[in-house]
mmCIF file of C-alpha atoms and ligand atoms in Angstrom:
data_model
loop_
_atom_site.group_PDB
_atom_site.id
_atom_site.type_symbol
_atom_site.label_atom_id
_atom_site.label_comp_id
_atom_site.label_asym_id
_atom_site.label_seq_id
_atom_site.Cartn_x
_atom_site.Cartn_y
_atom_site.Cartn_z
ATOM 1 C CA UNK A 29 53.797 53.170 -43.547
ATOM 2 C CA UNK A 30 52.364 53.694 -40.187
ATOM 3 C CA UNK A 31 48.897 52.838 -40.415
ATOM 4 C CA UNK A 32 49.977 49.447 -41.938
ATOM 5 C CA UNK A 33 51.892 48.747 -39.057
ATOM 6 C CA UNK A 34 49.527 50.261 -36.806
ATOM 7 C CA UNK A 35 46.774 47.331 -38.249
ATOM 8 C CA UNK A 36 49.724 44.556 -38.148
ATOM 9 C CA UNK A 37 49.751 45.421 -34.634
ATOM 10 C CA UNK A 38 46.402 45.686 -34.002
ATOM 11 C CA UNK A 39 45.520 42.124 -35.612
ATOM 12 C CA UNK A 40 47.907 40.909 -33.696
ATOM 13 C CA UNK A 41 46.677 42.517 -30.309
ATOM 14 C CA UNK A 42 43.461 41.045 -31.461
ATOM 15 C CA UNK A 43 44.616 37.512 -31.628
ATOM 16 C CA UNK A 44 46.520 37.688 -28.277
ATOM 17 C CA UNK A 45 42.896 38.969 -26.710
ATOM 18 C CA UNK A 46 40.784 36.667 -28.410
ATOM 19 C CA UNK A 47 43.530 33.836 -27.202
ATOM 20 C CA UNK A 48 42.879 34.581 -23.649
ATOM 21 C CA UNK A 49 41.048 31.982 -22.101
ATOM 22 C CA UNK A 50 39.218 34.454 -20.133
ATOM 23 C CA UNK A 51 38.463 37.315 -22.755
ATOM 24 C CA UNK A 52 34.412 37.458 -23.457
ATOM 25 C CA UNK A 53 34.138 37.194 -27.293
ATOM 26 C CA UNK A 54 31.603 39.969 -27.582
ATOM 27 C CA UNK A 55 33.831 42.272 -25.579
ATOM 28 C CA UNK A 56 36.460 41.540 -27.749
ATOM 29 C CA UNK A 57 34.683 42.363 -30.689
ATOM 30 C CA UNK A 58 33.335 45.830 -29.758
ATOM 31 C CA UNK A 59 36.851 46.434 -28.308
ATOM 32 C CA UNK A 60 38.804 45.853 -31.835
ATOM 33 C CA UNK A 61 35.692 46.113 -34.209
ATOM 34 C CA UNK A 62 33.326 48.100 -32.594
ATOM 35 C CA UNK A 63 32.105 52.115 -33.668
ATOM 36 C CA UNK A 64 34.330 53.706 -30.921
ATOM 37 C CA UNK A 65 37.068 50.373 -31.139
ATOM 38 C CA UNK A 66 40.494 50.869 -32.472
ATOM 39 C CA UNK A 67 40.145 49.781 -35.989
ATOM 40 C CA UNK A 68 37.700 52.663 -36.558
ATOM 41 C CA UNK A 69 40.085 55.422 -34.652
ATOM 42 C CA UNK A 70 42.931 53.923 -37.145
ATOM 43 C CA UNK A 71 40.491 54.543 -39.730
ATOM 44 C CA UNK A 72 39.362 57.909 -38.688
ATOM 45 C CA UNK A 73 43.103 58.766 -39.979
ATOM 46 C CA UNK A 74 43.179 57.664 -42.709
ATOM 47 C CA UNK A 75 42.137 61.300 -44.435
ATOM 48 C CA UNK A 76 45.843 62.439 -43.570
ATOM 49 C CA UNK A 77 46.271 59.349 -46.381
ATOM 50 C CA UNK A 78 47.864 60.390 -49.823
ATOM 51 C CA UNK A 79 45.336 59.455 -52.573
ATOM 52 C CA UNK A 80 47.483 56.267 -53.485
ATOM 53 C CA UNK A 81 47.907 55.168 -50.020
ATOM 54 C CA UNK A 82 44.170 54.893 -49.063
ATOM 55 C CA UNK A 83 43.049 51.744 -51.221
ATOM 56 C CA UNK A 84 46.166 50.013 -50.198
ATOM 57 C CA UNK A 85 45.586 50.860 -46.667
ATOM 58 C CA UNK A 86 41.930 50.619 -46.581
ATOM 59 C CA UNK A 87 42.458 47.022 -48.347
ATOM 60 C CA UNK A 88 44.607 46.086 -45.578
ATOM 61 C CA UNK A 89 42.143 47.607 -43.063
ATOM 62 C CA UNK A 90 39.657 45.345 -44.504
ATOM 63 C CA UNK A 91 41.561 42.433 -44.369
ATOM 64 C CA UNK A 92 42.220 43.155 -41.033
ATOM 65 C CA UNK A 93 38.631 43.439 -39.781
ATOM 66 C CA UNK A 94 37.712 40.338 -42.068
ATOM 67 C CA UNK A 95 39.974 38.141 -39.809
ATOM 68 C CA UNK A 96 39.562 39.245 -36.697
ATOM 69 C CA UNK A 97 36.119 38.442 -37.456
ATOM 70 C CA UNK A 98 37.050 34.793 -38.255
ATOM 71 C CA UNK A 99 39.335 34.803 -35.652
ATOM 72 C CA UNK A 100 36.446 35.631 -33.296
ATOM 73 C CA UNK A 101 34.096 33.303 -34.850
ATOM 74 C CA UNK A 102 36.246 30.749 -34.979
ATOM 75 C CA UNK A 103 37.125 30.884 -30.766
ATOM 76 C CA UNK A 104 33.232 31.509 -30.714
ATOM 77 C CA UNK A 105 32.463 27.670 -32.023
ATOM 78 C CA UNK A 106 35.406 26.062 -30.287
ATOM 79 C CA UNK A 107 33.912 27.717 -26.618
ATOM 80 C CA UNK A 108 30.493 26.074 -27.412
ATOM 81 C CA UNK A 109 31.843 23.258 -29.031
ATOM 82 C CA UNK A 110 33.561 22.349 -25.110
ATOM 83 C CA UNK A 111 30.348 23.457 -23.608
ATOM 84 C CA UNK A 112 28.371 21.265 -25.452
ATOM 85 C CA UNK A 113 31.158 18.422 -24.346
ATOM 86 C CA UNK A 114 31.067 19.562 -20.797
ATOM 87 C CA UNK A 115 27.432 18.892 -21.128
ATOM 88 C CA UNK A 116 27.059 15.861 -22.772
ATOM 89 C CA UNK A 117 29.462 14.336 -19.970
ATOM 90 C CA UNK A 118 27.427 16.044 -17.117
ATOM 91 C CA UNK A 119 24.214 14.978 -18.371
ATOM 92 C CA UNK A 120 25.417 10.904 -19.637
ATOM 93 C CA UNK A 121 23.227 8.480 -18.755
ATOM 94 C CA UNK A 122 24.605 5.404 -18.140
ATOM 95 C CA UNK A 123 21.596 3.083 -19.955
ATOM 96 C CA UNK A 124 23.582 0.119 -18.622
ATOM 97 C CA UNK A 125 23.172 1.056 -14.494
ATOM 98 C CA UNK A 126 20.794 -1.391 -12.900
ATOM 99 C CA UNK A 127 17.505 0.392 -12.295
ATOM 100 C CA UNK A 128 15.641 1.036 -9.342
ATOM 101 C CA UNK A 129 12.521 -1.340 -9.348
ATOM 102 C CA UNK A 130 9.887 -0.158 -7.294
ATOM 103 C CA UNK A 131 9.114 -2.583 -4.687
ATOM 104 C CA UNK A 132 5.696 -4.208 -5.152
ATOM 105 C CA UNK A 133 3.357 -4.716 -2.064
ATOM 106 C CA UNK A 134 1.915 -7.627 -0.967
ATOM 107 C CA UNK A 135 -1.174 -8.756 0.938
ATOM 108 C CA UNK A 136 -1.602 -7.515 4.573
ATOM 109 C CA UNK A 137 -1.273 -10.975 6.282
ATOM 110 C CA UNK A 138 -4.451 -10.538 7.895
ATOM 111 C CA UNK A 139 -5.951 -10.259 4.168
ATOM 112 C CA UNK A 140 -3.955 -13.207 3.808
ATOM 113 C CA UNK A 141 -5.016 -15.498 6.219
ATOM 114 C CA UNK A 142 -8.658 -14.552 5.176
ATOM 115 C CA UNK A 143 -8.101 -15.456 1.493
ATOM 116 C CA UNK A 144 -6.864 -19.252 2.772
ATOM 117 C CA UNK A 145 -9.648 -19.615 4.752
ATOM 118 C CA UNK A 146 -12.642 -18.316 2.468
ATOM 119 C CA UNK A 147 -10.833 -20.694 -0.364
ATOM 120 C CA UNK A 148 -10.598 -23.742 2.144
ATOM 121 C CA UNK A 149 -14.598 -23.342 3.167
ATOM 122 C CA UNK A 150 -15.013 -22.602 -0.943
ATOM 123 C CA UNK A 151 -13.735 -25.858 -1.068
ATOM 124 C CA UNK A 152 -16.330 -27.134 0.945
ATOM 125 C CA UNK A 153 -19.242 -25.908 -1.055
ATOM 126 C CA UNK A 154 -19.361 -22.591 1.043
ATOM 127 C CA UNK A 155 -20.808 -19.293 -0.477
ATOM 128 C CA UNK A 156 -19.695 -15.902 0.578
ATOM 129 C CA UNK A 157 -22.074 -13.531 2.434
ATOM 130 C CA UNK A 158 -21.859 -10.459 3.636
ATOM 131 C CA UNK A 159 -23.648 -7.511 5.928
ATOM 132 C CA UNK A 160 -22.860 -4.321 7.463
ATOM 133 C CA UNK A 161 -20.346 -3.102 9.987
ATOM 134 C CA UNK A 162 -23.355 -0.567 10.659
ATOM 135 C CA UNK A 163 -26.325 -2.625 12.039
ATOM 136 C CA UNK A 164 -29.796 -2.471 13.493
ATOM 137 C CA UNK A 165 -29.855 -3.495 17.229
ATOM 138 C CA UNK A 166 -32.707 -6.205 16.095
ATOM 139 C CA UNK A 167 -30.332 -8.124 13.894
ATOM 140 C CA UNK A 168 -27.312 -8.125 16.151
ATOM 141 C CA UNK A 169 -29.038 -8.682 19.815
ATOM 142 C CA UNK A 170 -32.430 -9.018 19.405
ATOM 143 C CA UNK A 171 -32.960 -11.577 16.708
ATOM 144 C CA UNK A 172 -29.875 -13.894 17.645
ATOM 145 C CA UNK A 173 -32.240 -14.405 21.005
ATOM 146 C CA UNK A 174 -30.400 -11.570 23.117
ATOM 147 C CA UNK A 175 -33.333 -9.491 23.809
ATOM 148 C CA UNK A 176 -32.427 -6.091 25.934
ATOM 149 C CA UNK A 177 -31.431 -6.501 29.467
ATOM 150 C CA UNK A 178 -29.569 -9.804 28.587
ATOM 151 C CA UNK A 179 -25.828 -10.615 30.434
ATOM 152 C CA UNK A 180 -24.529 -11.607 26.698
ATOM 153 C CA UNK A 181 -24.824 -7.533 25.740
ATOM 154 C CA UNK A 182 -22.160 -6.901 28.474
ATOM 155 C CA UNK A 183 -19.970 -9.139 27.487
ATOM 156 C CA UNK A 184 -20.105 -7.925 23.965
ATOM 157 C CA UNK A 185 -20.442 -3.789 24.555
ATOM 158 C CA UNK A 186 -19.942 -2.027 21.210
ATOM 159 C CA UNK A 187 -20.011 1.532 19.681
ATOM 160 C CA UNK A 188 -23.468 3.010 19.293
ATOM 161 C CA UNK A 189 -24.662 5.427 16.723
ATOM 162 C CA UNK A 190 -28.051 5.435 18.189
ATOM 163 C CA UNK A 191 -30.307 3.441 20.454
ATOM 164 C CA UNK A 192 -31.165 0.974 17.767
ATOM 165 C CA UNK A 193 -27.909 1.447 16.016
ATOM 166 C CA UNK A 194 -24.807 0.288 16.271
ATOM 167 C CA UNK A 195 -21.175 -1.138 15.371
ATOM 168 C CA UNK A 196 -21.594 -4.724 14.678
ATOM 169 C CA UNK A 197 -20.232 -6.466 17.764
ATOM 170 C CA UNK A 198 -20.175 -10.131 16.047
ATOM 171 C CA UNK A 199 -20.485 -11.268 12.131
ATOM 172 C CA UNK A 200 -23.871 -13.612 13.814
ATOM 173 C CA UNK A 201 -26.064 -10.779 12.588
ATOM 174 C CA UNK A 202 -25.375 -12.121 9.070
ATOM 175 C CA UNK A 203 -27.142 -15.446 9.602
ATOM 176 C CA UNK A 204 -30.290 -13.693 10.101
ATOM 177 C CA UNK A 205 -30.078 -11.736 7.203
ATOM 178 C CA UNK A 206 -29.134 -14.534 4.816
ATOM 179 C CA UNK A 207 -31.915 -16.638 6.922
ATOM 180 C CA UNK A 208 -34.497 -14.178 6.284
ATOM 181 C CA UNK A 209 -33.868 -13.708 2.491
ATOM 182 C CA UNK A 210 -32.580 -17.575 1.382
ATOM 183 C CA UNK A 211 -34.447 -20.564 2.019
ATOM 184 C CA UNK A 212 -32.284 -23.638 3.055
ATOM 185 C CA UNK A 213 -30.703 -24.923 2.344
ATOM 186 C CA UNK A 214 -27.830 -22.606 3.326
ATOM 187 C CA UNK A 215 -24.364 -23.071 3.430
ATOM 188 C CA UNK A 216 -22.578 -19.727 3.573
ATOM 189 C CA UNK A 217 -19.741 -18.136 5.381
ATOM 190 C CA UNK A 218 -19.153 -14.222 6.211
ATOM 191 C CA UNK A 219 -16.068 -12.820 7.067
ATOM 192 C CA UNK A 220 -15.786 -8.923 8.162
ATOM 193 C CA UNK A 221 -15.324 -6.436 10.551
ATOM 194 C CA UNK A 222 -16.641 -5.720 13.837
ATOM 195 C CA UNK A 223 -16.392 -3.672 16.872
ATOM 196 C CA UNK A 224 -16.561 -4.001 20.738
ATOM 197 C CA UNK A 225 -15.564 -0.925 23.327
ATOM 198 C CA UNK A 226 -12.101 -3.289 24.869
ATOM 199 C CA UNK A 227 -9.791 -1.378 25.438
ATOM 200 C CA UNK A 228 -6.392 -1.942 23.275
ATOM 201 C CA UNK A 229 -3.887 -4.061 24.518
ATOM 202 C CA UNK A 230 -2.085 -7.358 23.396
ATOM 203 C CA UNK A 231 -4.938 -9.518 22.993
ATOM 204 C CA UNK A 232 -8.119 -6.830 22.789
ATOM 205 C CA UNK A 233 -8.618 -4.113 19.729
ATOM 206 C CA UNK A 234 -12.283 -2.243 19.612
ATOM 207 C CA UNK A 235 -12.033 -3.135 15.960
ATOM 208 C CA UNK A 236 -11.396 -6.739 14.619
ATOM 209 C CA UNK A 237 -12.622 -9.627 12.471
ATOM 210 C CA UNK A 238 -14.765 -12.382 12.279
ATOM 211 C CA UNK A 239 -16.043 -15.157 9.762
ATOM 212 C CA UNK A 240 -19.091 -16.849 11.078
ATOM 213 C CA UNK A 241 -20.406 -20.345 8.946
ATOM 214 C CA UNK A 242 -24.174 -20.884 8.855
ATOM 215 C CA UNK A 243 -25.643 -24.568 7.348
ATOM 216 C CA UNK A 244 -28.914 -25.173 7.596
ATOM 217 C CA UNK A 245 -30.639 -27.876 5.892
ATOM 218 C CA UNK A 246 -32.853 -31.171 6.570
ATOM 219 C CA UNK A 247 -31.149 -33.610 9.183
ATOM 220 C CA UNK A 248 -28.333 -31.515 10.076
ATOM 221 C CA UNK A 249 -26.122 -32.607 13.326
ATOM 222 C CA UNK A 250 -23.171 -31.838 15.422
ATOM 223 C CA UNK A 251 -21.551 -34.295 14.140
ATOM 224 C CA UNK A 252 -21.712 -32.348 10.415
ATOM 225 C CA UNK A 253 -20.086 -29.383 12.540
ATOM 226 C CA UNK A 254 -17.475 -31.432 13.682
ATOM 227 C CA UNK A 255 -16.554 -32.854 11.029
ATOM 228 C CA UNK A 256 -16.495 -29.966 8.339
ATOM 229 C CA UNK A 257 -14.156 -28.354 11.442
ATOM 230 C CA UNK A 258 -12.327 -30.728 11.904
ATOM 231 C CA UNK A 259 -11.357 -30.746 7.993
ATOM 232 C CA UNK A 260 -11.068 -26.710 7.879
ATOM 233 C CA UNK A 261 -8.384 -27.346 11.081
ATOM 234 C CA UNK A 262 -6.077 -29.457 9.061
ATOM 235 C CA UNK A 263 -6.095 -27.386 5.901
ATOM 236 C CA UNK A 264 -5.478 -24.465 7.839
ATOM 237 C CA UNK A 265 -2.847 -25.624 10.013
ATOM 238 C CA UNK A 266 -1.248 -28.757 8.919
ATOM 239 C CA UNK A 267 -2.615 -32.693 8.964
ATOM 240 C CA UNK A 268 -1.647 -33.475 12.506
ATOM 241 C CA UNK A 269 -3.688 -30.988 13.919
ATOM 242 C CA UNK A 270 -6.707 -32.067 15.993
ATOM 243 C CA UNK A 271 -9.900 -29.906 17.527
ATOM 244 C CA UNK A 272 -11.164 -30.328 20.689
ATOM 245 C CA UNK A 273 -15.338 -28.942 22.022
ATOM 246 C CA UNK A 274 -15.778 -27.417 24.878
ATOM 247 C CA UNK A 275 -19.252 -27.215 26.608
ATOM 248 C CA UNK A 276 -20.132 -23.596 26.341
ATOM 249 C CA UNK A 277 -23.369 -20.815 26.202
ATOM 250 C CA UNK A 278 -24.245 -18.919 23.429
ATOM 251 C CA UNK A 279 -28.064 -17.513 23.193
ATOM 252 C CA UNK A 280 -28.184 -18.413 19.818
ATOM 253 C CA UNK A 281 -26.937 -21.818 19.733
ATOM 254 C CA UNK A 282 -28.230 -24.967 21.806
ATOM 255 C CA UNK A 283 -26.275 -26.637 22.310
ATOM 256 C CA UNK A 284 -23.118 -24.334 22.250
ATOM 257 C CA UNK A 285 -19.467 -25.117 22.230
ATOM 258 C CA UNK A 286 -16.035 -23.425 22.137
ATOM 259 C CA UNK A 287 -13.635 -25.236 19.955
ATOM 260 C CA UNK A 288 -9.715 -24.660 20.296
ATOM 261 C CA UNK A 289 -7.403 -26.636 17.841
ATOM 262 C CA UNK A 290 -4.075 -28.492 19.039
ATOM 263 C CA UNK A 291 -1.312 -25.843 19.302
ATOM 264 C CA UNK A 292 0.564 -26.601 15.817
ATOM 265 C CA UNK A 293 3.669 -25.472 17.326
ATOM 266 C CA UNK A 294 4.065 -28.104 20.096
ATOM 267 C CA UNK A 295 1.441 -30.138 18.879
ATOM 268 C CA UNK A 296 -0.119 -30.248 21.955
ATOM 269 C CA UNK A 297 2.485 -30.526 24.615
ATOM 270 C CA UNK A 298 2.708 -26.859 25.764
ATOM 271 C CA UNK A 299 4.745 -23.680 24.451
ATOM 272 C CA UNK A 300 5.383 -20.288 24.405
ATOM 273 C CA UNK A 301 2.454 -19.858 21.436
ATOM 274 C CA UNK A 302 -0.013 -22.180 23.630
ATOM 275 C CA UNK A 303 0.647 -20.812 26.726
ATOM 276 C CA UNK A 304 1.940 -24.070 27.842
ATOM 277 C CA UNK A 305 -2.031 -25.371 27.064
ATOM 278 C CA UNK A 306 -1.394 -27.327 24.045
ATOM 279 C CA UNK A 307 -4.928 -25.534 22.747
ATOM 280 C CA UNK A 308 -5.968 -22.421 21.228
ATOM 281 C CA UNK A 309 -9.241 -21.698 21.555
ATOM 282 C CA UNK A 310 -10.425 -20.199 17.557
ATOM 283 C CA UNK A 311 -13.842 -20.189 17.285
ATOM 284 C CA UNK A 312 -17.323 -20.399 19.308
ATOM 285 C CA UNK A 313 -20.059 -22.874 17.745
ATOM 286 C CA UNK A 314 -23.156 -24.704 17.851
ATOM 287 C CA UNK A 315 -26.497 -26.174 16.809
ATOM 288 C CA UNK A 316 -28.538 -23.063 15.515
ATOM 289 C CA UNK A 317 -31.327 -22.441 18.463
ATOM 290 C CA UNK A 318 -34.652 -23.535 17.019
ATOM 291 C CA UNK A 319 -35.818 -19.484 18.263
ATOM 292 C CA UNK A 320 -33.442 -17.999 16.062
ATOM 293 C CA UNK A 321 -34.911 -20.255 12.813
ATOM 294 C CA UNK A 322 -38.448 -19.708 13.857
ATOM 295 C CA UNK A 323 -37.140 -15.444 14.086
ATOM 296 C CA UNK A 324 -36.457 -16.039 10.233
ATOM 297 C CA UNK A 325 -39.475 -17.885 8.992
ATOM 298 C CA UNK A 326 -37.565 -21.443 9.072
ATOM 299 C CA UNK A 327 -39.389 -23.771 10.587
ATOM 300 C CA UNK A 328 -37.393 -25.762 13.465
ATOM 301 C CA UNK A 329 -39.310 -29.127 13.187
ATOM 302 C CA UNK A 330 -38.357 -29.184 9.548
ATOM 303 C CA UNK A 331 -34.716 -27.677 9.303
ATOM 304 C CA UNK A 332 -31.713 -27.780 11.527
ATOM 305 C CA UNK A 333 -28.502 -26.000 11.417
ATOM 306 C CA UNK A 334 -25.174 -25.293 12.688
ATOM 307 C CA UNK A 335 -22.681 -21.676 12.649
ATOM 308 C CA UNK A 336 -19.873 -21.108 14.101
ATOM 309 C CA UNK A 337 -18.002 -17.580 14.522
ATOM 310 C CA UNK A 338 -13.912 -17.717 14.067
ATOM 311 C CA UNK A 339 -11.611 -14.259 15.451
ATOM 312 C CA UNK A 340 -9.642 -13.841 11.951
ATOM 313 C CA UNK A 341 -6.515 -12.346 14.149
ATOM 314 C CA UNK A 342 -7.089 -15.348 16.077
ATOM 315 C CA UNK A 343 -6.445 -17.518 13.513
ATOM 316 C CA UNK A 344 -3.813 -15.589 11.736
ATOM 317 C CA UNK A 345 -1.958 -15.431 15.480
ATOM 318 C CA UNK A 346 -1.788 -18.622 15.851
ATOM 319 C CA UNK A 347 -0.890 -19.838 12.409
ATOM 320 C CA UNK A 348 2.107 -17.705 12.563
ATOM 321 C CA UNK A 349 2.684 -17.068 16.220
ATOM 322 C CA UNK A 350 1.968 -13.391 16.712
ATOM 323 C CA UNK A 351 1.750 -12.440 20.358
ATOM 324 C CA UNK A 352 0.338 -8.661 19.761
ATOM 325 C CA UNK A 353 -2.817 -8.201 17.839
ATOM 326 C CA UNK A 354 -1.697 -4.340 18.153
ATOM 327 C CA UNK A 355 0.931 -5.227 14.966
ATOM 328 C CA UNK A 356 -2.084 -5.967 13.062
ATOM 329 C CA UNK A 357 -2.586 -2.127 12.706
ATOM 330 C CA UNK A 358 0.615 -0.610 13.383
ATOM 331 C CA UNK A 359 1.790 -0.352 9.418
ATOM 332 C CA UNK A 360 5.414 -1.070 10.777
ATOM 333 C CA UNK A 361 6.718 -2.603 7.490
ATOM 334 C CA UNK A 362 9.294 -4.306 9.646
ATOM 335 C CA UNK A 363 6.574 -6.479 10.594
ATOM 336 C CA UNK A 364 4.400 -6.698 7.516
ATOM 337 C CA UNK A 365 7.631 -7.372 5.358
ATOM 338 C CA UNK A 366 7.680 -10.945 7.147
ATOM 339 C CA UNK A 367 4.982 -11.930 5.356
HETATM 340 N N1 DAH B 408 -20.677 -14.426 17.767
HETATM 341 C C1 DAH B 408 -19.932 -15.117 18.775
HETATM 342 C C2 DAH B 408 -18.927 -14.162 19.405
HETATM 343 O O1 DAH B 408 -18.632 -13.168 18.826
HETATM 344 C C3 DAH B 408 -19.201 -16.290 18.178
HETATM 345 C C4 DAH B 408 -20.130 -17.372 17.779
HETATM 346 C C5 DAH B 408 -20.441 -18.378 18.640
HETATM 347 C C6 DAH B 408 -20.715 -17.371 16.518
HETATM 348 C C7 DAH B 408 -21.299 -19.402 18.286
HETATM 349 C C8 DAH B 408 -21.577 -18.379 16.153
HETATM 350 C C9 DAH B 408 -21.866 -19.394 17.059
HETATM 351 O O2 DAH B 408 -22.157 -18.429 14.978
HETATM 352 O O3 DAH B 408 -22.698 -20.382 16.693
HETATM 353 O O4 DAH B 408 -18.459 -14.438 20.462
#
């Protein structure tokens, strides 16, 4: 019979498409099974068919078509059967791989260094006070007995926003304003942020920090100052270290002192981080003028006080020997990651 060879071969024809690793399974089927494929133009013959041929050969016609339909499905589920393998290798994750922690920051060491030092004057029954970087000419000049026209205003030339306003130049203005709210006695300190127009270079920035220390109180002496910075000194850097006063003006103070503590590098004998002086100066200091407590409604013959005004950088600098206050601000986490 010719049409039942014709379908053995075209099953077979089939198979060897469907086989191909290239063939595309829906072209495939249109090709063998589709209206215009070649089981239909077989079929299309079949009228030429004696009446006891066509069952048999339609039978076998639908046998035909029923597996080269399996046949097709049957490729169809192996192909996405390997792309779902393919896949599932691309895409393993490998829940063993050690994973990548995000680093977690620390504290700027400036931050740092003022933490240890607010914690060591904590220590010493200290509160924490604090005022403005923005500031009334009255409370940073004026009050702090540096009326206009005075040399001390050149020495400390800031940023201003208006004739009576201005960029803090030192944290002293916040002695005034805790003077003129708290009645002694006072023992506060106030670290923050303040400005001068220096020019940057090693050792100047227009912005830095301060903490200035106030105590006022009945019978208060130098000798109270020297001793509660003498005890701030070694707790900052190390037991040996030892301060040293320095005769010294400040409007507001009488009588005034700069204070520099023994280099804790060399201990004294002279080095790179001293400048060969065996001293860094930290801080200014002195007995609160009797003007300035009258300016707040404290009354001199009564009360007496001391304050004292540290440079934060200077501190940190020399408790870690920085040379360049400019690293301070740079962000370079080659630096900061030292800390
Ligand atoms: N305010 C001064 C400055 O910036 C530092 C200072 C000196 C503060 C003596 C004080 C002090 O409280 O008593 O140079």
């Amino acid at each position: 019979m010719k049409e039942e060879l014709e379908l053995q071969a075209l099953k077979e024809e089939a198979l060897k498409s469907i086989e191909d690793e290239s063939a595309d399974m829906e072209e495939v089927r249109v090709r063998f099974l589709g209206k215009k494929g070649k089981l239909t133009s077989i079929l299309r013959n079949m009228g030429s068919l004696s009446p006891e041929e066509r069952p048999r050969i339609g039978q076998i016609a639908n046998e035909v078509r029923a597996s080269i339909e399996k046949m097709i499905q049957t490729r169809n589920e192996t192909l996405k059967a390997k792309a779902m393998e393919l896949r599932l290798k691309a895409e393993k994750i490998d829940v063993t791989m050690p994973g990548k922690a995000p680093a977690p920051g620390h504290l700027h060491p400036l931050a740092r260094v003022q933490r240890e030092m607010e914690d060591i004057f904590i220590g010493m029954g200290f509160s924490i006070a604090e005022g403005p970087d923005v500031e009334l000419d009255y409370y940073n000049f004026q009050a702090l007995n540096i009326p206009e026209g005075h040399p001390a205003r050149d020495t400390q030339d800031t940023f201003y926003i208006s004739d009576k306003v201005l960029l803090r130049s030192q944290t002293s203005p916040v002695q005034v304003r805790v003077m003129e709210k708290q009645k002694p006695p006072i023992r506060i300190i106030s670290p923050g942020r303040v400005y001068r127009s220096d020019a940057l270079d090693a050792t100047h920035s227009p912005l830095f920090h301060q903490m200035e220390g106030l105590v006022v109180d009945k019978g208060i002496t130098m000798g109270d100052l020297k001793g509660m910075l003498e005890t701030f000194a070694k707790r900052m850097f190390g037991d040996s270290t030892r301060i040293r006063f320095r005769p010294h003006h400040f409007p507001f103070t009488e009588p005034s002192a700069e204070v520099d503590v023994s280099c804790f590098v060399c201990g004294g004998c002279g080095c790179r981080v001293c400048k060969n002086e065996g001293w860094i100066e930290i801080l200014g200091a002195g007995m609160v003028h009797p003007f300035v407590l009258s300016n707040c409604g404290i009354d001199p013959e009564e009360y007496s006080g001391f304050a004292f005004g540290m440079g934060i950088e200077r501190v940190a600098m020399t408790r870690y020997g920085i040379d360049d206050i400019r690293l301070f601000t740079e962000n370079d986490v080659r630096f900061l990651n030292q800390f």
